[in-house]
XYZ file of C-alpha atoms in Angstrom:
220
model
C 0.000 0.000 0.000
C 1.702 3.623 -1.175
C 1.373 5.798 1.399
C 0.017 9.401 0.943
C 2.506 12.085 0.276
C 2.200 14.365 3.578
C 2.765 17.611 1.518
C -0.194 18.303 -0.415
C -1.902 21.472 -1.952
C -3.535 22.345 1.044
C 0.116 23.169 2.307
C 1.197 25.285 -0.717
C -2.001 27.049 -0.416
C -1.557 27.836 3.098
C 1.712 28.687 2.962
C 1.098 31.483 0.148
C -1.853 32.224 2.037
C -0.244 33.108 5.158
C 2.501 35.227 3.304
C -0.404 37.086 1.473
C -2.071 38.321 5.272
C 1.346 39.880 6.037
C 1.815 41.922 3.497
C -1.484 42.600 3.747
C -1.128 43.581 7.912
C 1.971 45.404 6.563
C -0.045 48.193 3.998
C -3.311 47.948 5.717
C -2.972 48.285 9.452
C -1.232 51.417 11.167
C -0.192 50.167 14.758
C 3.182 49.133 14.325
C 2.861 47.149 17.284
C -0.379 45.033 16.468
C 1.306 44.487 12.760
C 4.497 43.169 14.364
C 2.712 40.747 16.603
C 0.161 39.675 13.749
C 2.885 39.440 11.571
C 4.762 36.873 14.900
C 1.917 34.897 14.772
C 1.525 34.160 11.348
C 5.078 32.923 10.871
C 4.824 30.774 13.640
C 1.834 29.318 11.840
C 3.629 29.383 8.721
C 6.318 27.139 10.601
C 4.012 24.765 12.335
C 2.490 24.252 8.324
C 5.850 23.614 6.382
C 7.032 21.525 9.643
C 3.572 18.995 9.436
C 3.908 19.056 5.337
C 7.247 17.134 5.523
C 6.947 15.251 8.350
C 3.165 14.647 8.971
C 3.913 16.796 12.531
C 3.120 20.424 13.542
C 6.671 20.589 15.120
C 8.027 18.936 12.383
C 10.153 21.838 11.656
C 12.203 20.915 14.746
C 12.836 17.470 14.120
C 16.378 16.692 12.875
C 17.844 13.855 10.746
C 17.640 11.947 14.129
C 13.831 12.026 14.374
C 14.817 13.811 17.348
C 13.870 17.640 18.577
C 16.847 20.260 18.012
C 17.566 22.661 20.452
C 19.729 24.340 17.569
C 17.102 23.933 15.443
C 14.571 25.433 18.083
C 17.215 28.218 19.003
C 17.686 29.229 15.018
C 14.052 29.248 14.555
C 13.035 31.554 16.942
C 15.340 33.673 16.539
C 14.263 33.572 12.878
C 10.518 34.200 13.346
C 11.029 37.075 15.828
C 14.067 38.843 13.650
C 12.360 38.672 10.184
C 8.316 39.585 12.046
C 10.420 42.719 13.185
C 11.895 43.680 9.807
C 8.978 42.710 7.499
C 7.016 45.445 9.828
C 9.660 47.784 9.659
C 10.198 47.262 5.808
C 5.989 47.862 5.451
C 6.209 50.273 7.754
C 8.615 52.145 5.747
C 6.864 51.695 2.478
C 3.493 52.910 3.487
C 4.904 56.402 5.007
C 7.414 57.028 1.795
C 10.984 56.056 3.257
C 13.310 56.284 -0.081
C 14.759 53.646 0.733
C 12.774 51.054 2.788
C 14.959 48.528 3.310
C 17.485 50.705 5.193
C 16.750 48.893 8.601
C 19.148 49.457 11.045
C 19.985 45.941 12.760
C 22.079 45.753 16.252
C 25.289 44.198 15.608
C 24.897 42.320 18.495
C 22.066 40.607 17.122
C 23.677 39.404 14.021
C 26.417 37.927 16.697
C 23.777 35.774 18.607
C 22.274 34.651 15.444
C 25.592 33.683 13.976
C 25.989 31.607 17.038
C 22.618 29.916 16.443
C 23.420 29.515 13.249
C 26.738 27.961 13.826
C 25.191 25.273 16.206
C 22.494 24.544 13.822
C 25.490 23.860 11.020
C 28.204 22.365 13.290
C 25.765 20.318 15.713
C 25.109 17.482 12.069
C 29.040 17.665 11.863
C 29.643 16.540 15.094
C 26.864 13.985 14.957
C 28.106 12.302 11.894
C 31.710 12.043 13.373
C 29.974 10.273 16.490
C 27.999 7.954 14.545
C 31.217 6.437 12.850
C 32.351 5.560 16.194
C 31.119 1.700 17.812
C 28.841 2.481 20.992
C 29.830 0.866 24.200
C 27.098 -1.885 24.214
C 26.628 -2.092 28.181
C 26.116 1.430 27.934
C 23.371 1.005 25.018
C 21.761 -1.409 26.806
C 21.927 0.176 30.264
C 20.230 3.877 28.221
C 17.883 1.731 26.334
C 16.551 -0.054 29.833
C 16.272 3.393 31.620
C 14.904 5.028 28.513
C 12.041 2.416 28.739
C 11.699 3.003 32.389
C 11.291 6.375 32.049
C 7.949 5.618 29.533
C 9.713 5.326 26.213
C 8.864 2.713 23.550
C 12.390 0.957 23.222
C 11.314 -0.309 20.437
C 11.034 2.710 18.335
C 14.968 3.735 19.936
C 17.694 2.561 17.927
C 21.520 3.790 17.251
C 23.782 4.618 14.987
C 27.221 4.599 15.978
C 27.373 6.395 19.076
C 24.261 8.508 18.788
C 21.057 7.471 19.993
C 17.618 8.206 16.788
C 13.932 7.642 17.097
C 12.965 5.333 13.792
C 10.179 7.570 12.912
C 9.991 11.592 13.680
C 6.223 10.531 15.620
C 8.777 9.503 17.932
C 10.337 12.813 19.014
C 9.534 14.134 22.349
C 10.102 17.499 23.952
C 12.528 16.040 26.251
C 14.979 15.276 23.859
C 15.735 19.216 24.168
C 17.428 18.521 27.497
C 19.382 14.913 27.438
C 22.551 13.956 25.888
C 22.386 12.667 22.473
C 24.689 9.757 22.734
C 24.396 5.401 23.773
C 26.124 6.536 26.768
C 23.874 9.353 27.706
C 20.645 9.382 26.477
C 18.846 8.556 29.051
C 20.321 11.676 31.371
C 19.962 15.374 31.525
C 22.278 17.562 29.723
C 23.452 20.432 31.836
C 25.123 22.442 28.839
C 21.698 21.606 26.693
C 19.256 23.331 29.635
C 21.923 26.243 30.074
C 21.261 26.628 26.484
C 17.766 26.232 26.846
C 17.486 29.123 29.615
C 19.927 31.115 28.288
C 18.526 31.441 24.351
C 14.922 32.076 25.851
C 16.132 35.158 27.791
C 17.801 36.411 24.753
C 14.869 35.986 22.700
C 11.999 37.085 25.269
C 14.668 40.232 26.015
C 15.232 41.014 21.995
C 11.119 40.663 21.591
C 10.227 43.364 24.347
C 12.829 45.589 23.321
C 11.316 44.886 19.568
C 7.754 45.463 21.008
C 8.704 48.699 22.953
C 10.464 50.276 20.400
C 7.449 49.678 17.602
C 4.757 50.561 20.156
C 6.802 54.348 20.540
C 7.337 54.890 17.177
């Protein structure tokens, strides 16, 4: 039996659809402030849509090549939605009162520093992983992770490894948790300290970048 492709028209139509309504926001509504957050909204929507159209999931998008969740992936994507929500109202913003030239946005260096960091994660994090997965796992370790891993309410029959690196045989299989414990034979049944510092660390960023964002719109 063929099973049915999980990106279909109704995606592409969304997709457009959703792109359409911010422009639209953009020309059409005046608060800065409500267009930014519509504008938020929308391409968190947008994400959820192209995320479920490859892999059948809403949170598809941050499901790696491990059928795992990506805390790079997760860190690069909102920094994403909440960087290019700002500029798109900006850009409209300066279209619809005459700027000559309304793309001159000016953008904190010290943004374009964290993203580069997320970026550099998302890109170096699949490097490191493929190193580790041409490497043979300890097998008292694998089965030692796999035994906790079932204890803890996973299906160990839907774990498996390659090399030294732990992946879920279908992306259905991805959890939030995988966010916060260690990727490896040896570890994936544990918290990762560095992974929840991470965590913490990108949401403070991000929550601190949006208000500033939002404050800044709202006065202008």
């Amino acid at each position: 039996m063929t099973e049915k492709p999980k990106w279909t028209g109704w995606h592409t139509l969304s997709l457009f659809l959703i792109f359409a309504v911010i422009v639209l926001l953009g020309l059409l509504v005046q608060s800065r402030i409500w267009t930014w957050l519509g504008a938020l909204i929308l391409l968190i929507v947008f994400a959820a849509v192209a995320g479920h159209g490859i892999t059948g999931l809403w949170r598809g998008l941050l499901i790696d090549e491990r059928n795992k969740m990506s805390l790079s992936r997760l860190q690069m994507t909102l920094w994403a939605i909440v960087v290019l929500s700002g500029f798109s109202t900006a850009t409209f913003s300066n279209l619809v009162t005459g700027h000559a030239n309304p793309l001159s946005i000016a953008i904190p260096s010290e943004l374009w520093l964290l993203m580069g960091i997320s970026t550099t994660s998302l890109v170096g994090s699949p490097l490191i992983l493929r190193t580790k997965m041409g490497k043979n796992p300890n097998e008292k370790e694998k089965k030692r992770t796999f035994s906790i891993k079932e204890t803890q309410g996973t299906d160990a029959s839907q774990l498996d490894n390659v090399g030294l690196i732990l992946v879920n045989k279908g992306p259905e299989d991805a959890e939030v948790s995988d966010l916060f414990v260690g990727e490896e034979t040896g570890n994936g049944a544990h918290l990762d300290l560095g992974k929840i510092q991470m965590f913490y660390f990108t949401l403070i960023l991000v929550l601190a970048y949006a208000v500033t964002l939002g404050t800044t719109l709202a006065s202008g």
